[in-house]
Tab-separated table of C-alpha atoms and ligand atoms in Angstrom:
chain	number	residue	atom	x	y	z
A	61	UNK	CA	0.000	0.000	0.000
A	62	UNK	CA	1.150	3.695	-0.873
A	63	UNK	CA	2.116	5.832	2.658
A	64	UNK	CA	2.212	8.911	0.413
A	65	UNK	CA	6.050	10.047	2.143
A	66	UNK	CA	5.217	13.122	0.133
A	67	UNK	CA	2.821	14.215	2.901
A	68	UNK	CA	6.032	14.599	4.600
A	69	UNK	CA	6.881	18.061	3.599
A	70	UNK	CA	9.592	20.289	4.635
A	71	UNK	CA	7.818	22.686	5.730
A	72	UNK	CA	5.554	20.034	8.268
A	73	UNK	CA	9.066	19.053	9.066
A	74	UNK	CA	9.970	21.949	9.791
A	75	UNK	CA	7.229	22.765	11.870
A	76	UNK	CA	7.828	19.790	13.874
A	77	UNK	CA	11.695	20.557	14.377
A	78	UNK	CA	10.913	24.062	15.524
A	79	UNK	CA	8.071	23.123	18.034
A	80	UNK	CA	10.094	20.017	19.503
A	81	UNK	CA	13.728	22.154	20.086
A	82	UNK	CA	11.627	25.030	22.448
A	83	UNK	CA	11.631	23.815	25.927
A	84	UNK	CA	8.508	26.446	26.279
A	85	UNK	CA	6.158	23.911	23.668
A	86	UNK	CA	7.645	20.792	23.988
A	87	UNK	CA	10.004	18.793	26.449
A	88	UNK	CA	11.781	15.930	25.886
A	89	UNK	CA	9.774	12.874	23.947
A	90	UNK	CA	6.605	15.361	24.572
A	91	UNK	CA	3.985	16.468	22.133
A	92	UNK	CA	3.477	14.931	18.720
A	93	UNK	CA	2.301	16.368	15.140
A	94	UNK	CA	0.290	14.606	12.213
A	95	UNK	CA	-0.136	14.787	8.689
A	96	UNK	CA	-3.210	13.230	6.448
A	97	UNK	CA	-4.341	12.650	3.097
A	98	UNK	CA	-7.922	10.801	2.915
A	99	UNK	CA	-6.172	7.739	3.549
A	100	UNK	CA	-2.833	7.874	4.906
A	101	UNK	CA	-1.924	9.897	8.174
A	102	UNK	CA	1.984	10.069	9.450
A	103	UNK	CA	2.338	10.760	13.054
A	104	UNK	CA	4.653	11.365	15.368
A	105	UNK	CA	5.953	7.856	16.697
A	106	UNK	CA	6.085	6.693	20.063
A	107	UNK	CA	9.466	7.549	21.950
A	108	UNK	CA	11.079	9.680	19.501
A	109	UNK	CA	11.558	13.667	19.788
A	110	UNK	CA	9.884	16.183	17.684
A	111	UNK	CA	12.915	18.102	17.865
A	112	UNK	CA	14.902	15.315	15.341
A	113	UNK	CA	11.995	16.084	12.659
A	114	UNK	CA	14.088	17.109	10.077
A	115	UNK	CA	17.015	14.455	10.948
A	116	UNK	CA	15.819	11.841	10.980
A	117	UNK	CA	12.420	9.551	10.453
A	118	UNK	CA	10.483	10.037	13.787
A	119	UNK	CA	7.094	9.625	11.783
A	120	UNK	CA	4.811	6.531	11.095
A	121	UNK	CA	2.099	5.846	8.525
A	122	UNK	CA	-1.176	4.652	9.541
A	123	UNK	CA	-4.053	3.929	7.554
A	124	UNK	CA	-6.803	6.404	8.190
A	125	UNK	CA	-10.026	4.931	8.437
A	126	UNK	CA	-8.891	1.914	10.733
A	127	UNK	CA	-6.944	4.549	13.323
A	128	UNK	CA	-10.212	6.742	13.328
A	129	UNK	CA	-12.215	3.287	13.743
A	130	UNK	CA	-10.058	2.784	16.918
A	131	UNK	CA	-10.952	6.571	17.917
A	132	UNK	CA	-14.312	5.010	18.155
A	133	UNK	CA	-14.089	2.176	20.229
A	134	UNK	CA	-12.339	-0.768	17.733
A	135	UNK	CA	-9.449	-2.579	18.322
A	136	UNK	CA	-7.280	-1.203	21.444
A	137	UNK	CA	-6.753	1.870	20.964
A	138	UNK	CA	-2.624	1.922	20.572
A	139	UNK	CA	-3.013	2.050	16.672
A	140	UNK	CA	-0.244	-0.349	16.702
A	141	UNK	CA	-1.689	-2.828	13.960
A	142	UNK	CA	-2.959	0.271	11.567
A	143	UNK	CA	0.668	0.989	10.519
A	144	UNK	CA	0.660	0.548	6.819
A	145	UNK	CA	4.153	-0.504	6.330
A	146	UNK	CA	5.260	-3.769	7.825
A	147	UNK	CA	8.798	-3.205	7.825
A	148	UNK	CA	8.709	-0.542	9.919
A	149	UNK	CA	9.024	-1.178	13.565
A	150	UNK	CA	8.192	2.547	15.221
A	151	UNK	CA	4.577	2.370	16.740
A	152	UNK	CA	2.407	4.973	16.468
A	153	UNK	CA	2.329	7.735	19.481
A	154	UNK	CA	-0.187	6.291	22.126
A	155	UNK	CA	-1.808	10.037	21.508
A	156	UNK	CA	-2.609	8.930	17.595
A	157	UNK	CA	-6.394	7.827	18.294
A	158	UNK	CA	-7.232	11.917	18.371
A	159	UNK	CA	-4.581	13.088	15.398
A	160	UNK	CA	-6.673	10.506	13.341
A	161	UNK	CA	-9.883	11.753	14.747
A	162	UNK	CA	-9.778	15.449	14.310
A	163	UNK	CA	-10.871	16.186	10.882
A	164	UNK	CA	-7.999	18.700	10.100
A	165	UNK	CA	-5.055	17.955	7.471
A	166	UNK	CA	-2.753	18.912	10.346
A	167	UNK	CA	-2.438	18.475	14.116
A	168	UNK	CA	0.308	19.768	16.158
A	169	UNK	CA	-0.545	18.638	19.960
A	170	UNK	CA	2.284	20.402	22.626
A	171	UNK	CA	2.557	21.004	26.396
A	172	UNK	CA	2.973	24.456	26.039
A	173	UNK	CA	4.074	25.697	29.523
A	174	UNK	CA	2.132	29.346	29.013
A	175	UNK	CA	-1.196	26.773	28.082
A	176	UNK	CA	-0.294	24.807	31.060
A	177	UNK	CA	0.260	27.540	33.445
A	178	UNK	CA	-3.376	28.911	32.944
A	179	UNK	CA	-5.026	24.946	32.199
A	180	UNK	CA	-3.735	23.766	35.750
A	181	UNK	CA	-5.564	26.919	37.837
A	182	UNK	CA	-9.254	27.470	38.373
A	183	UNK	CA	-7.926	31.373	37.760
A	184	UNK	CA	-6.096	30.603	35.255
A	185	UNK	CA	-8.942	28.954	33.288
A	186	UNK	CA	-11.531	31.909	33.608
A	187	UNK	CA	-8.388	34.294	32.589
A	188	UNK	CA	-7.911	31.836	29.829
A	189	UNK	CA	-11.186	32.084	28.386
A	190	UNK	CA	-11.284	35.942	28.406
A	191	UNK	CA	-7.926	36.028	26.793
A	192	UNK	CA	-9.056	33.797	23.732
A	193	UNK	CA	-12.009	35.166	23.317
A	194	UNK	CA	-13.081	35.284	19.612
A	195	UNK	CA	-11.048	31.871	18.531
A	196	UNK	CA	-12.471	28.888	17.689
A	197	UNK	CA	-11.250	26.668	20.878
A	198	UNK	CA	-13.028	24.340	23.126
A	199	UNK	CA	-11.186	23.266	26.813
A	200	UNK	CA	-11.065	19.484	27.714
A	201	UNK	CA	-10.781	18.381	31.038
A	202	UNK	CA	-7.923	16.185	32.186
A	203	UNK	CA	-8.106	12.443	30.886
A	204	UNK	CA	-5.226	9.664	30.878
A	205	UNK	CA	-3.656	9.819	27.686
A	206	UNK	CA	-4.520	7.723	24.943
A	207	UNK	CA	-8.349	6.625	24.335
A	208	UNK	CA	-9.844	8.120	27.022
A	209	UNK	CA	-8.450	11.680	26.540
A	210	UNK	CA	-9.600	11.066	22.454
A	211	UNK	CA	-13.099	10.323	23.562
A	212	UNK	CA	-13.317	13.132	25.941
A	213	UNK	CA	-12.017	15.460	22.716
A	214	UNK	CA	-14.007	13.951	20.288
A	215	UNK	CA	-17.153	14.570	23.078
A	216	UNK	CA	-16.264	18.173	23.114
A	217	UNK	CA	-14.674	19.644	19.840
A	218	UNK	CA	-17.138	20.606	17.008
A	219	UNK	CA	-16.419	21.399	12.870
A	220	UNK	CA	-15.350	24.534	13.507
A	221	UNK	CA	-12.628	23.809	16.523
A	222	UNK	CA	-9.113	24.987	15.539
A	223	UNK	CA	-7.824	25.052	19.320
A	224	UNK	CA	-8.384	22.416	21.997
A	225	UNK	CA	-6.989	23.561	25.329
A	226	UNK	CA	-6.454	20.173	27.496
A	227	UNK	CA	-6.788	20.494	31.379
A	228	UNK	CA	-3.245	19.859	33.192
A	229	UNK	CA	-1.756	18.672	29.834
A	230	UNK	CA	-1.588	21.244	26.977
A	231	UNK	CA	-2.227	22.285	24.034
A	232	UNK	CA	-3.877	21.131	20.139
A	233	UNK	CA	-3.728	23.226	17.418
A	234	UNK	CA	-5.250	21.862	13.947
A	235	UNK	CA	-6.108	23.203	10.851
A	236	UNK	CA	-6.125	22.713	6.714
A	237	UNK	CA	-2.209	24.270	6.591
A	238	UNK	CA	1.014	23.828	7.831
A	239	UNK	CA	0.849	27.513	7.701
A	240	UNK	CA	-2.432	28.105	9.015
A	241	UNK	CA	-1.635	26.040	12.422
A	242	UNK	CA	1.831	27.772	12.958
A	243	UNK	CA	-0.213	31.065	12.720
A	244	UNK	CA	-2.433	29.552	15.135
A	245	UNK	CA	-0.109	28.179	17.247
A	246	UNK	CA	1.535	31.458	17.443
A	247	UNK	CA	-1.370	33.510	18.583
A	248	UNK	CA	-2.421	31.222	21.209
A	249	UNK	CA	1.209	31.709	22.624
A	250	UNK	CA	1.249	35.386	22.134
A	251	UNK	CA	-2.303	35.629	23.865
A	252	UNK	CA	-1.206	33.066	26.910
A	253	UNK	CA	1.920	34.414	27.164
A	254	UNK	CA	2.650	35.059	31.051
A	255	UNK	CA	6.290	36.968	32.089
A	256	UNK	CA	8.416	34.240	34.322
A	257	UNK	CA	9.187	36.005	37.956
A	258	UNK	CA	12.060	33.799	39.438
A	259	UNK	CA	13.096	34.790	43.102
A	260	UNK	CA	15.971	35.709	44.415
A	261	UNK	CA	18.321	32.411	44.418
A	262	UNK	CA	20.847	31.337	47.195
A	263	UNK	CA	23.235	28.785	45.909
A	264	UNK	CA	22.306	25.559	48.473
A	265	UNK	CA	24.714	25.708	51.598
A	266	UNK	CA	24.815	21.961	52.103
A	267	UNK	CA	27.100	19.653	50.046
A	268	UNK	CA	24.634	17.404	47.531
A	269	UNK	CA	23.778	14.542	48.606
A	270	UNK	CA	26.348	11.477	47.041
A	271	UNK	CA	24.938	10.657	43.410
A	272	UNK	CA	23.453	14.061	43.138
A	273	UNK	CA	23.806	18.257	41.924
A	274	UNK	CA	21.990	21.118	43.175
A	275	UNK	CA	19.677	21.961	39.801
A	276	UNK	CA	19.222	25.245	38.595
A	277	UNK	CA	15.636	25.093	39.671
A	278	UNK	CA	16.975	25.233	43.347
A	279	UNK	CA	14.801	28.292	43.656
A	280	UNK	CA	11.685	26.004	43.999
A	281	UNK	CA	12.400	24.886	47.340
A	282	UNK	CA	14.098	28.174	48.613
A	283	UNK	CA	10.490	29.750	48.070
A	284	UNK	CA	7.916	28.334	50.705
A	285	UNK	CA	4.734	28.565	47.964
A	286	UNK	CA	6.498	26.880	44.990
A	287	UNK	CA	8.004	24.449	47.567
A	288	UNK	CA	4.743	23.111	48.482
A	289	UNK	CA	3.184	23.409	45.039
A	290	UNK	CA	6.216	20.900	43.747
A	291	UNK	CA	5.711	18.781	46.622
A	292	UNK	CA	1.929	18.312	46.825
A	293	UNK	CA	1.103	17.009	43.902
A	294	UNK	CA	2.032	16.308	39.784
A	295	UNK	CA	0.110	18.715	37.586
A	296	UNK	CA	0.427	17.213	34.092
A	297	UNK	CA	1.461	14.171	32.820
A	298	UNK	CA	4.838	14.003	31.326
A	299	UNK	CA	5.719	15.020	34.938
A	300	UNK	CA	4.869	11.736	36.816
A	301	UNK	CA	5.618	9.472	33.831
A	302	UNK	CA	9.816	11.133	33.933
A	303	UNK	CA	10.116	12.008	37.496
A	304	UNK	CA	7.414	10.194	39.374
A	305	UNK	CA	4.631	11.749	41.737
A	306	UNK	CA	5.061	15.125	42.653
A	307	UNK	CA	9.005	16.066	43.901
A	308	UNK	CA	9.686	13.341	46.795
A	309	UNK	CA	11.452	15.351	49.645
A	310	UNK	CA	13.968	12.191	50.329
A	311	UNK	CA	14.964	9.508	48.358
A	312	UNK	CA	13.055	6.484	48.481
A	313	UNK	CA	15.457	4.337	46.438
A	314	UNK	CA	18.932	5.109	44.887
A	315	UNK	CA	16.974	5.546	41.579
A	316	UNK	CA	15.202	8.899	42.774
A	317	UNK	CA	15.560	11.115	39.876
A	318	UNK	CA	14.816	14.395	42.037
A	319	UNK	CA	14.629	15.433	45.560
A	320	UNK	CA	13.110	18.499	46.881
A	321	UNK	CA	15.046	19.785	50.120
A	322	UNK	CA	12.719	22.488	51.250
A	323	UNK	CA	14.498	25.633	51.942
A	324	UNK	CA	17.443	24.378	50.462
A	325	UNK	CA	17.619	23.484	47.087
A	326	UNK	CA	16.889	20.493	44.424
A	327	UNK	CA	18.591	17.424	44.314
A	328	UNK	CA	19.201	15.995	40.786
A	329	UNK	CA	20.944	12.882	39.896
A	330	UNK	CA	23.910	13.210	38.045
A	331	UNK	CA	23.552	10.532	35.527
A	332	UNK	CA	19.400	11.337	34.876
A	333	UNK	CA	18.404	11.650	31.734
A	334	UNK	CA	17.628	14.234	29.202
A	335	UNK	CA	13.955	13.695	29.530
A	336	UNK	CA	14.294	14.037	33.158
A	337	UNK	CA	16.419	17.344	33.279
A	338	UNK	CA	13.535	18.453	31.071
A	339	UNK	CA	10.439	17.688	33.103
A	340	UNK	CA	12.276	19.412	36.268
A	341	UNK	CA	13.146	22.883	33.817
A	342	UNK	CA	9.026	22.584	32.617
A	343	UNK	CA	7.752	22.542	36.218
A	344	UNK	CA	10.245	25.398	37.067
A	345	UNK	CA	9.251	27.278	33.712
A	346	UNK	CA	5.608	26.493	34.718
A	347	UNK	CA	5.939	27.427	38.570
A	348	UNK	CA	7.773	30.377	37.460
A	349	UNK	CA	4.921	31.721	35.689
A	350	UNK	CA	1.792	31.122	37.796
A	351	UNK	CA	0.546	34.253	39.328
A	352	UNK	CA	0.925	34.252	43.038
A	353	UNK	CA	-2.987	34.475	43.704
A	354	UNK	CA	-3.858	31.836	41.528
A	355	UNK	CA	-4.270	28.163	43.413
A	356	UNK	CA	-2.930	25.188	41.115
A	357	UNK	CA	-4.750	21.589	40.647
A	358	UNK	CA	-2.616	18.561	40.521
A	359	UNK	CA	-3.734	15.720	38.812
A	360	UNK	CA	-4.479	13.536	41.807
A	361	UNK	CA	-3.279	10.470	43.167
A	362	UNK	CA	-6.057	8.270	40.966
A	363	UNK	CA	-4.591	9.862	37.745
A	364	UNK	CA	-1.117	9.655	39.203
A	365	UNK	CA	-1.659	5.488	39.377
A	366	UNK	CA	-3.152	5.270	36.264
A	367	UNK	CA	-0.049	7.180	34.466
A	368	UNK	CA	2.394	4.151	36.164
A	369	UNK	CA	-0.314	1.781	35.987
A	370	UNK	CA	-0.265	1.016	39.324
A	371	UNK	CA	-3.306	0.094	41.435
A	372	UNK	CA	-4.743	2.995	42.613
A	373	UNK	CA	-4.967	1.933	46.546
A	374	UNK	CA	-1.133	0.314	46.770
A	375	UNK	CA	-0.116	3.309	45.073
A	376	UNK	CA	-1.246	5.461	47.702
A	377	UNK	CA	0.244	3.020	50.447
A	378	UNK	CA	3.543	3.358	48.726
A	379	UNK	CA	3.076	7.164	48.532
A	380	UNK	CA	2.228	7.500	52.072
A	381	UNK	CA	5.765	5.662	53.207
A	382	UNK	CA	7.905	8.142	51.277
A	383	UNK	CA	7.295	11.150	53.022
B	689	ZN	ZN1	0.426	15.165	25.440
């Protein structure tokens, strides 16, 4: 069967690239973009980075129809057996379900920290709202990733949505043009757009613990509010799938990615990983930008299992030990 690589253009590649390498849209293996024909969509796969879009093949083809079918209930969901080409061995970003759904020629889907500073805050919601006022965008409360977040879309968006704001997760931005969805991409920023107010830093008094640096987002514990907000709860989910529930405040295995020191400073481990170092720069870049007299909604311990497919009850035992 024909997977139409010429869907692939530069500029959708280029698109991608640019979205994926800004730590303020997209962080690590985050946020995925799609690209159909009536029968063929490419998407983003599974694991790889927007940010390599232009060097090398981060996209899969899926056929259409049976990746909208499983928008609608068939099959499990994953898209996994609607890639066209057998020899290739990428699977399809679990997000795919909704890129297939959404009747737009392209989907760009970030965590865009200005979206996510308003779509975790009641405040920020309302403020939201008044600052988009006049586009065509519908708001989606939070859902796990995959086919339940689709549904929940596909139960809210109608013909004429070009922006879908998701609760505690990001941003969508479709439309008929490559061009047309950067434009749109770029308003929504320029409209959300909040100014970052870091405190005053101290560099951490105490040596790190063995294993470990002080991170440059040390300020989060030095400041009593952001300290609790990082340690009370995970607001989106990229968060708890890199680093886990919330910040833990000691290490509960030599595997702890991050520990929160309150007062003091952040703990990171020296050897963590790319994706890692980038989930602890979005909450700072998120914290960083939340107006003092707004209160912030975490996700919730259910939502937290769910994300490490845990059960829900053991997974609050386990949480309760750690601190
Ligand atoms: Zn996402």
């Amino acid at each position: 069967m024909n997977t139409e690589p010429e869907l692939l253009s530069t500029e959708f590649r280029a698109l991608s690239a640019r979205l994926g390498q800004d730590p303020l849209q997209v962080q690590g293996p985050g946020g995925n973009t799609s690209i159909k024909s009536d029968r063929v969509m490419w998407v983003k796969a599974s694991g790889t980075e927007l940010a390599d879009a232009e060097a090398a093949d981060i996209f899969v083809p899926v056929d259409l129809a049976q990746a909208r079918a499983q928008a609608h209930g068939a099959g499990d969901g994953s898209c996994k057996d609607t890639v066209i080409d057998p020899a290739i061995t990428l699977r399809p970003s679990i997000e795919t379900t909704f890129h297939a759904a959404l009747d737009c020629t392209v989907v760009a889907h970030t965590h865009s920290v200005a979206t996510l500073a308003h779509a975790i805050s009641p405040q920020g919601r309302e403020v939201l709202r008044r600052k988009l006022k006049g586009m065509p965008f519908e708001s989606v409360p939070y859902a796990k990733p995959g086919l339940p977040l689709t549904q929940l879309i596909l139960s809210k968006v109608t013909d004429e949505t070009r922006i879908v704001i998701l609760e505690n997760h990001g941003l969508i931005c479709m439309g008929n043009t490559v061009a047309e969805v950067a434009g749109t991409i770029a308003e929504v920023e320029k409209r959300l757009a909040l100014s970052p107010v870091i405190p005053d830093t101290q560099t951490p008094h105490s040596p790190a613990l063995s294993g470990y640096v002080w991170a440059d987002e040390s300020w989060i514990a030095q400041n009593p509010r952001t300290a609790t907000l990082a340690v009370s709860g995970s607001y989106y989910p990229d968060h708890v799938v890199f680093l886990g529930a919330g910040l833990p405040q000691s290490a509960s295995d030599p595997s702890t990615p991050v520990i929160l020191i309150k007062g003091e400073g952040i703990l990171i481990r020296s050897d963590a990983t790319p994706s890692q170092r980038a989930m602890l720069r979005c909450l700072g870049d998120v914290l960083c930008r939340v107006p003092a007299d707004w209160q912030i909604e975490p996700i919730g311990t259910e939502a937290e299992a769910a994300l490490l497919n845990w059960d829900a009850e053991k997974y609050r035992q386990a949480l309760a030990q750690r601190s």
